[in-house]
């Protein structure tokens, strides 16, 4: 009877009662004196980040908010985001990558509705949230794994998702797009689709039907940097993801993000991130446990 009731409740929350899959759990202490982590997005997964120590800044698109220990950040599939440190102490957090997610009433791999805040406060449930994240990290990090342990990770992931829903969306409201922002958003959407291609401001202007000056002014006004600098940052952030989530060689990573000249890619990556691609991979991969 208990299991039957649990199954019914899963069907109330997840489409067809199917559990989402936890792909990875990353436990990290981050401060920008060591290296810089850029805004990034995931093409086929959503992500939960739980901050358990320190304080930082959460950036999603053009939104920036301060966050601290006890905050839970929910990222839908494809949303550009980053958690950055704030102050000398840095910020410590877990990041849980999830696939096969289908909450009732939401698109696949969405954790929250687009106009809701993605910041949830754990409040009096900090101990429970921290415990779930730590146990998933421990189970995935064991040298000898079992099917039962992997199932336990998925069940804990589902419990965390349900708990965040229970805690509610009490964070800052995300801004709604104003009519005047449509053109800037069109430019950004185009860059997000084509950032690995050979782009120039002139080509972008001809494709979108605006002048180069007009595009630069509109884009920088909303996003704080030029279109071409945004392209460079998107390429480097994607390279960071590939370095810590795959075993591709550095030359292959460079080609994937649009750089045919490996030496130039290494130089640019080192300048932006603060260490070479090889050093970065060594530094971040040790903190990721995955299925």
mmCIF file of C-alpha atoms in Angstrom:
data_model
loop_
_atom_site.group_PDB
_atom_site.id
_atom_site.type_symbol
_atom_site.label_atom_id
_atom_site.label_comp_id
_atom_site.label_asym_id
_atom_site.label_seq_id
_atom_site.Cartn_x
_atom_site.Cartn_y
_atom_site.Cartn_z
ATOM 1 C CA UNK A 1 0.000 0.000 0.000
ATOM 2 C CA UNK A 2 2.837 2.390 0.792
ATOM 3 C CA UNK A 3 4.524 1.756 -2.577
ATOM 4 C CA UNK A 4 1.215 2.086 -4.465
ATOM 5 C CA UNK A 5 0.636 5.457 -2.849
ATOM 6 C CA UNK A 6 4.179 6.581 -3.610
ATOM 7 C CA UNK A 7 3.777 5.570 -7.262
ATOM 8 C CA UNK A 8 0.548 7.559 -7.507
ATOM 9 C CA UNK A 9 2.261 10.628 -6.053
ATOM 10 C CA UNK A 10 5.123 10.291 -8.544
ATOM 11 C CA UNK A 11 2.569 10.322 -11.367
ATOM 12 C CA UNK A 12 1.068 13.493 -9.896
ATOM 13 C CA UNK A 13 4.444 15.212 -10.014
ATOM 14 C CA UNK A 14 6.381 13.652 -12.932
ATOM 15 C CA UNK A 15 4.893 12.883 -16.349
ATOM 16 C CA UNK A 16 3.982 9.152 -16.448
ATOM 17 C CA UNK A 17 5.600 8.755 -13.016
ATOM 18 C CA UNK A 18 9.048 8.474 -14.605
ATOM 19 C CA UNK A 19 12.013 9.325 -12.415
ATOM 20 C CA UNK A 20 14.523 11.791 -13.872
ATOM 21 C CA UNK A 21 18.130 10.573 -14.103
ATOM 22 C CA UNK A 22 20.978 12.140 -12.121
ATOM 23 C CA UNK A 23 23.948 12.247 -14.497
ATOM 24 C CA UNK A 24 26.569 13.925 -12.327
ATOM 25 C CA UNK A 25 27.167 15.551 -8.959
ATOM 26 C CA UNK A 26 29.872 18.181 -8.763
ATOM 27 C CA UNK A 27 31.100 19.410 -5.340
ATOM 28 C CA UNK A 28 33.212 22.491 -5.718
ATOM 29 C CA UNK A 29 34.786 25.366 -3.846
ATOM 30 C CA UNK A 30 35.185 28.256 -6.230
ATOM 31 C CA UNK A 31 36.929 31.569 -5.967
ATOM 32 C CA UNK A 32 38.060 33.651 -8.880
ATOM 33 C CA UNK A 33 41.632 34.016 -7.617
ATOM 34 C CA UNK A 34 42.335 30.512 -8.992
ATOM 35 C CA UNK A 35 40.473 30.571 -12.295
ATOM 36 C CA UNK A 36 37.410 32.095 -13.948
ATOM 37 C CA UNK A 37 34.317 30.081 -14.796
ATOM 38 C CA UNK A 38 32.195 31.644 -17.543
ATOM 39 C CA UNK A 39 28.470 31.720 -18.181
ATOM 40 C CA UNK A 40 27.370 28.504 -19.865
ATOM 41 C CA UNK A 41 24.338 26.432 -20.802
ATOM 42 C CA UNK A 42 23.571 22.748 -21.223
ATOM 43 C CA UNK A 43 21.926 21.552 -24.422
ATOM 44 C CA UNK A 44 20.143 18.506 -23.023
ATOM 45 C CA UNK A 45 20.162 18.632 -19.218
ATOM 46 C CA UNK A 46 18.840 20.789 -16.410
ATOM 47 C CA UNK A 47 20.794 21.575 -13.256
ATOM 48 C CA UNK A 48 20.304 22.144 -9.539
ATOM 49 C CA UNK A 49 22.988 24.068 -7.649
ATOM 50 C CA UNK A 50 22.955 24.099 -3.844
ATOM 51 C CA UNK A 51 25.197 26.611 -2.076
ATOM 52 C CA UNK A 52 26.297 25.246 1.294
ATOM 53 C CA UNK A 53 29.031 27.702 2.281
ATOM 54 C CA UNK A 54 30.062 31.263 1.500
ATOM 55 C CA UNK A 55 28.316 33.737 -0.758
ATOM 56 C CA UNK A 56 28.403 34.613 -4.408
ATOM 57 C CA UNK A 57 26.566 35.986 -7.408
ATOM 58 C CA UNK A 58 24.142 34.033 -9.539
ATOM 59 C CA UNK A 59 23.968 35.149 -13.148
ATOM 60 C CA UNK A 60 21.346 33.929 -15.567
ATOM 61 C CA UNK A 61 21.077 35.714 -18.882
ATOM 62 C CA UNK A 62 21.202 39.394 -17.974
ATOM 63 C CA UNK A 63 19.928 38.868 -14.415
ATOM 64 C CA UNK A 64 22.380 39.127 -11.488
ATOM 65 C CA UNK A 65 21.488 38.405 -7.851
ATOM 66 C CA UNK A 66 23.484 37.837 -4.654
ATOM 67 C CA UNK A 67 23.182 34.317 -3.212
ATOM 68 C CA UNK A 68 24.450 32.728 -0.011
ATOM 69 C CA UNK A 69 24.607 29.444 1.904
ATOM 70 C CA UNK A 70 21.208 27.754 1.919
ATOM 71 C CA UNK A 71 20.160 28.978 -1.529
ATOM 72 C CA UNK A 72 19.139 26.507 -4.244
ATOM 73 C CA UNK A 73 19.423 27.556 -7.903
ATOM 74 C CA UNK A 74 17.308 25.878 -10.574
ATOM 75 C CA UNK A 75 18.425 26.000 -14.209
ATOM 76 C CA UNK A 76 16.292 24.860 -17.120
ATOM 77 C CA UNK A 77 17.834 23.128 -20.110
ATOM 78 C CA UNK A 78 19.713 25.614 -22.288
ATOM 79 C CA UNK A 79 19.562 28.562 -19.872
ATOM 80 C CA UNK A 80 22.864 30.426 -19.716
ATOM 81 C CA UNK A 81 24.064 30.701 -16.127
ATOM 82 C CA UNK A 82 27.033 30.800 -13.797
ATOM 83 C CA UNK A 83 27.626 30.878 -10.044
ATOM 84 C CA UNK A 84 30.487 33.197 -9.151
ATOM 85 C CA UNK A 85 32.295 33.831 -5.873
ATOM 86 C CA UNK A 86 31.871 37.010 -3.877
ATOM 87 C CA UNK A 87 34.437 38.174 -1.346
ATOM 88 C CA UNK A 88 37.685 36.555 -0.281
ATOM 89 C CA UNK A 89 36.164 33.357 1.132
ATOM 90 C CA UNK A 90 34.704 32.133 -2.179
ATOM 91 C CA UNK A 91 31.617 29.963 -2.505
ATOM 92 C CA UNK A 92 31.130 26.203 -2.014
ATOM 93 C CA UNK A 93 28.335 24.367 -3.784
ATOM 94 C CA UNK A 94 27.007 21.161 -5.272
ATOM 95 C CA UNK A 95 25.841 21.080 -8.896
ATOM 96 C CA UNK A 96 23.587 18.208 -9.928
ATOM 97 C CA UNK A 97 23.128 17.506 -13.649
ATOM 98 C CA UNK A 98 19.761 15.909 -14.488
ATOM 99 C CA UNK A 99 18.257 14.451 -17.679
ATOM 100 C CA UNK A 100 14.962 12.785 -18.571
ATOM 101 C CA UNK A 101 13.165 15.425 -16.524
ATOM 102 C CA UNK A 102 9.436 15.948 -17.207
ATOM 103 C CA UNK A 103 7.590 17.802 -14.484
ATOM 104 C CA UNK A 104 3.852 18.109 -14.919
ATOM 105 C CA UNK A 105 2.972 21.191 -16.955
ATOM 106 C CA UNK A 106 6.562 22.026 -17.973
ATOM 107 C CA UNK A 107 8.653 21.316 -21.101
ATOM 108 C CA UNK A 108 11.233 18.501 -20.956
ATOM 109 C CA UNK A 109 14.209 19.229 -18.687
ATOM 110 C CA UNK A 110 12.670 22.319 -17.135
ATOM 111 C CA UNK A 111 12.761 22.784 -13.371
ATOM 112 C CA UNK A 112 10.799 26.027 -13.149
ATOM 113 C CA UNK A 113 8.471 28.158 -15.241
ATOM 114 C CA UNK A 114 10.286 30.717 -17.331
ATOM 115 C CA UNK A 115 8.925 33.775 -15.532
ATOM 116 C CA UNK A 116 9.485 32.398 -12.022
ATOM 117 C CA UNK A 117 12.602 33.066 -10.009
ATOM 118 C CA UNK A 118 15.066 30.200 -10.146
ATOM 119 C CA UNK A 119 16.282 30.905 -6.593
ATOM 120 C CA UNK A 120 14.785 28.783 -3.798
ATOM 121 C CA UNK A 121 15.696 29.223 -0.127
ATOM 122 C CA UNK A 122 16.235 26.007 1.828
ATOM 123 C CA UNK A 123 15.501 27.767 5.127
ATOM 124 C CA UNK A 124 14.978 25.253 7.939
ATOM 125 C CA UNK A 125 15.547 22.395 5.456
ATOM 126 C CA UNK A 126 19.243 23.198 4.869
ATOM 127 C CA UNK A 127 20.363 20.069 6.733
ATOM 128 C CA UNK A 128 18.119 17.802 4.636
ATOM 129 C CA UNK A 129 19.134 19.404 1.319
ATOM 130 C CA UNK A 130 22.828 19.249 2.206
ATOM 131 C CA UNK A 131 22.453 15.625 3.281
ATOM 132 C CA UNK A 132 20.794 14.597 -0.003
ATOM 133 C CA UNK A 133 23.510 16.292 -2.078
ATOM 134 C CA UNK A 134 26.347 14.815 -0.023
ATOM 135 C CA UNK A 135 24.899 11.305 -0.154
ATOM 136 C CA UNK A 136 24.514 11.457 -3.952
ATOM 137 C CA UNK A 137 28.098 12.684 -4.231
ATOM 138 C CA UNK A 138 29.339 9.890 -1.951
ATOM 139 C CA UNK A 139 27.449 7.134 -3.785
ATOM 140 C CA UNK A 140 28.661 8.268 -7.202
ATOM 141 C CA UNK A 141 32.237 8.548 -5.936
ATOM 142 C CA UNK A 142 32.531 4.962 -4.691
ATOM 143 C CA UNK A 143 35.139 2.852 -6.481
ATOM 144 C CA UNK A 144 32.806 -0.134 -6.654
ATOM 145 C CA UNK A 145 29.342 0.831 -7.785
ATOM 146 C CA UNK A 146 26.152 -1.210 -7.943
ATOM 147 C CA UNK A 147 22.786 -0.932 -9.658
ATOM 148 C CA UNK A 148 21.114 -0.422 -6.294
ATOM 149 C CA UNK A 149 23.457 2.471 -5.463
ATOM 150 C CA UNK A 150 22.757 4.080 -8.846
ATOM 151 C CA UNK A 151 19.012 3.706 -8.277
ATOM 152 C CA UNK A 152 19.420 5.312 -4.854
ATOM 153 C CA UNK A 153 21.084 8.316 -6.533
ATOM 154 C CA UNK A 154 18.121 8.736 -8.913
ATOM 155 C CA UNK A 155 15.637 8.450 -6.037
ATOM 156 C CA UNK A 156 17.559 11.034 -4.010
ATOM 157 C CA UNK A 157 17.611 13.325 -7.051
ATOM 158 C CA UNK A 158 13.829 13.009 -7.400
ATOM 159 C CA UNK A 159 13.449 13.732 -3.671
ATOM 160 C CA UNK A 160 15.533 16.889 -4.054
ATOM 161 C CA UNK A 161 13.419 18.070 -6.995
ATOM 162 C CA UNK A 162 10.187 17.471 -5.064
ATOM 163 C CA UNK A 163 11.608 19.233 -1.998
ATOM 164 C CA UNK A 164 12.521 22.338 -4.008
ATOM 165 C CA UNK A 165 8.928 22.464 -5.233
ATOM 166 C CA UNK A 166 7.716 22.257 -1.644
ATOM 167 C CA UNK A 167 10.039 25.046 -0.544
ATOM 168 C CA UNK A 168 8.521 27.318 -3.182
ATOM 169 C CA UNK A 169 9.897 30.030 -5.404
ATOM 170 C CA UNK A 170 10.713 32.722 -2.853
ATOM 171 C CA UNK A 171 13.665 34.305 -4.621
ATOM 172 C CA UNK A 172 13.844 37.544 -6.617
ATOM 173 C CA UNK A 173 11.452 37.762 -9.534
ATOM 174 C CA UNK A 174 13.008 37.432 -12.924
ATOM 175 C CA UNK A 175 12.321 40.325 -15.213
ATOM 176 C CA UNK A 176 9.886 39.907 -18.079
ATOM 177 C CA UNK A 177 11.090 40.904 -21.486
ATOM 178 C CA UNK A 178 9.993 44.377 -22.476
ATOM 179 C CA UNK A 179 8.809 45.048 -26.041
ATOM 180 C CA UNK A 180 11.856 47.207 -26.766
ATOM 181 C CA UNK A 181 14.196 44.323 -25.938
ATOM 182 C CA UNK A 182 13.037 42.064 -28.766
ATOM 183 C CA UNK A 183 15.737 43.056 -31.250
ATOM 184 C CA UNK A 184 18.552 42.625 -28.710
ATOM 185 C CA UNK A 185 17.130 39.219 -27.797
ATOM 186 C CA UNK A 186 16.970 38.300 -31.515
ATOM 187 C CA UNK A 187 20.667 39.119 -31.837
ATOM 188 C CA UNK A 188 21.526 37.027 -28.772
ATOM 189 C CA UNK A 189 19.422 34.086 -29.986
ATOM 190 C CA UNK A 190 21.251 34.150 -33.325
ATOM 191 C CA UNK A 191 24.658 34.228 -31.604
ATOM 192 C CA UNK A 192 23.666 31.354 -29.299
ATOM 193 C CA UNK A 193 22.794 29.231 -32.340
ATOM 194 C CA UNK A 194 25.858 30.122 -34.424
ATOM 195 C CA UNK A 195 28.647 31.057 -31.982
ATOM 196 C CA UNK A 196 30.933 28.199 -33.119
ATOM 197 C CA UNK A 197 30.789 29.411 -36.724
ATOM 198 C CA UNK A 198 33.019 31.962 -38.449
ATOM 199 C CA UNK A 199 31.222 35.174 -37.487
ATOM 200 C CA UNK A 200 31.973 38.849 -37.886
ATOM 201 C CA UNK A 201 30.012 41.937 -36.965
ATOM 202 C CA UNK A 202 29.533 42.708 -40.656
ATOM 203 C CA UNK A 203 28.169 39.237 -41.375
ATOM 204 C CA UNK A 204 25.860 39.470 -38.347
ATOM 205 C CA UNK A 205 24.548 42.836 -39.538
ATOM 206 C CA UNK A 206 23.800 41.521 -43.018
ATOM 207 C CA UNK A 207 22.069 38.401 -41.667
ATOM 208 C CA UNK A 208 19.819 40.310 -39.243
ATOM 209 C CA UNK A 209 19.220 43.412 -41.336
ATOM 210 C CA UNK A 210 20.683 45.991 -38.932
ATOM 211 C CA UNK A 211 23.730 48.218 -39.235
ATOM 212 C CA UNK A 212 26.911 47.208 -37.394
ATOM 213 C CA UNK A 213 26.706 50.293 -35.167
ATOM 214 C CA UNK A 214 23.053 49.632 -34.363
ATOM 215 C CA UNK A 215 23.724 45.997 -33.419
ATOM 216 C CA UNK A 216 26.705 46.877 -31.218
ATOM 217 C CA UNK A 217 24.815 49.630 -29.397
ATOM 218 C CA UNK A 218 21.659 47.581 -28.771
ATOM 219 C CA UNK A 219 23.503 44.455 -27.663
ATOM 220 C CA UNK A 220 25.970 46.175 -25.355
ATOM 221 C CA UNK A 221 23.189 48.217 -23.755
ATOM 222 C CA UNK A 222 21.370 45.058 -22.647
ATOM 223 C CA UNK A 223 24.164 42.522 -22.107
ATOM 224 C CA UNK A 224 27.112 44.701 -21.122
ATOM 225 C CA UNK A 225 29.550 43.542 -23.806
ATOM 226 C CA UNK A 226 29.953 43.637 -27.576
ATOM 227 C CA UNK A 227 28.473 40.846 -29.732
ATOM 228 C CA UNK A 228 31.911 39.542 -30.702
ATOM 229 C CA UNK A 229 33.123 39.462 -27.104
ATOM 230 C CA UNK A 230 29.969 37.568 -26.215
ATOM 231 C CA UNK A 231 30.796 35.023 -28.953
ATOM 232 C CA UNK A 232 34.308 34.590 -27.561
ATOM 233 C CA UNK A 233 32.988 34.057 -24.033
ATOM 234 C CA UNK A 234 30.402 31.534 -25.249
ATOM 235 C CA UNK A 235 33.144 29.596 -27.042
ATOM 236 C CA UNK A 236 35.440 29.538 -24.011
ATOM 237 C CA UNK A 237 32.593 28.566 -21.649
ATOM 238 C CA UNK A 238 31.638 25.685 -23.946
ATOM 239 C CA UNK A 239 35.279 24.635 -24.009
ATOM 240 C CA UNK A 240 35.253 24.570 -20.196
ATOM 241 C CA UNK A 241 32.256 22.249 -20.217
ATOM 242 C CA UNK A 242 33.855 19.931 -22.767
ATOM 243 C CA UNK A 243 37.110 19.813 -20.804
ATOM 244 C CA UNK A 244 35.463 18.667 -17.593
ATOM 245 C CA UNK A 245 32.704 16.482 -19.077
ATOM 246 C CA UNK A 246 34.563 14.664 -21.902
ATOM 247 C CA UNK A 247 37.967 13.150 -22.660
ATOM 248 C CA UNK A 248 38.385 15.026 -25.945
ATOM 249 C CA UNK A 249 41.894 16.213 -26.728
ATOM 250 C CA UNK A 250 42.523 19.953 -26.466
ATOM 251 C CA UNK A 251 42.775 20.211 -30.259
ATOM 252 C CA UNK A 252 39.377 18.518 -30.593
ATOM 253 C CA UNK A 253 37.841 20.859 -28.013
ATOM 254 C CA UNK A 254 39.257 23.857 -29.882
ATOM 255 C CA UNK A 255 37.722 22.642 -33.156
ATOM 256 C CA UNK A 256 34.352 21.942 -31.505
ATOM 257 C CA UNK A 257 34.044 25.548 -30.306
ATOM 258 C CA UNK A 258 35.188 27.167 -33.543
ATOM 259 C CA UNK A 259 38.974 27.577 -33.249
ATOM 260 C CA UNK A 260 41.037 25.922 -35.974
ATOM 261 C CA UNK A 261 44.314 27.268 -34.579
ATOM 262 C CA UNK A 262 45.041 25.298 -31.383
ATOM 263 C CA UNK A 263 47.864 27.588 -30.225
ATOM 264 C CA UNK A 264 45.580 30.620 -30.469
ATOM 265 C CA UNK A 265 42.852 28.753 -28.566
ATOM 266 C CA UNK A 266 45.256 27.793 -25.747
ATOM 267 C CA UNK A 267 46.542 31.358 -25.475
ATOM 268 C CA UNK A 268 43.024 32.832 -25.442
ATOM 269 C CA UNK A 269 41.703 30.247 -22.975
ATOM 270 C CA UNK A 270 44.623 30.877 -20.609
ATOM 271 C CA UNK A 271 44.104 34.638 -20.760
ATOM 272 C CA UNK A 272 40.361 34.447 -20.067
ATOM 273 C CA UNK A 273 40.242 31.574 -17.553
ATOM 274 C CA UNK A 274 43.587 32.066 -15.830
ATOM 275 C CA UNK A 275 45.146 28.662 -16.599
ATOM 276 C CA UNK A 276 45.782 26.447 -19.611
ATOM 277 C CA UNK A 277 43.106 24.012 -20.836
ATOM 278 C CA UNK A 278 45.157 21.051 -19.549
ATOM 279 C CA UNK A 279 45.573 22.583 -16.074
ATOM 280 C CA UNK A 280 41.912 23.524 -15.973
ATOM 281 C CA UNK A 281 40.859 19.957 -16.816
ATOM 282 C CA UNK A 282 43.113 18.548 -14.075
ATOM 283 C CA UNK A 283 41.743 21.026 -11.545
ATOM 284 C CA UNK A 284 38.020 20.598 -12.152
ATOM 285 C CA UNK A 285 37.661 16.933 -13.106
ATOM 286 C CA UNK A 286 38.623 15.643 -9.665
ATOM 287 C CA UNK A 287 35.475 17.210 -8.155
ATOM 288 C CA UNK A 288 32.938 15.645 -10.559
ATOM 289 C CA UNK A 289 31.284 12.278 -9.836
ATOM 290 C CA UNK A 290 29.100 10.968 -12.640
ATOM 291 C CA UNK A 291 27.154 7.950 -13.834
#
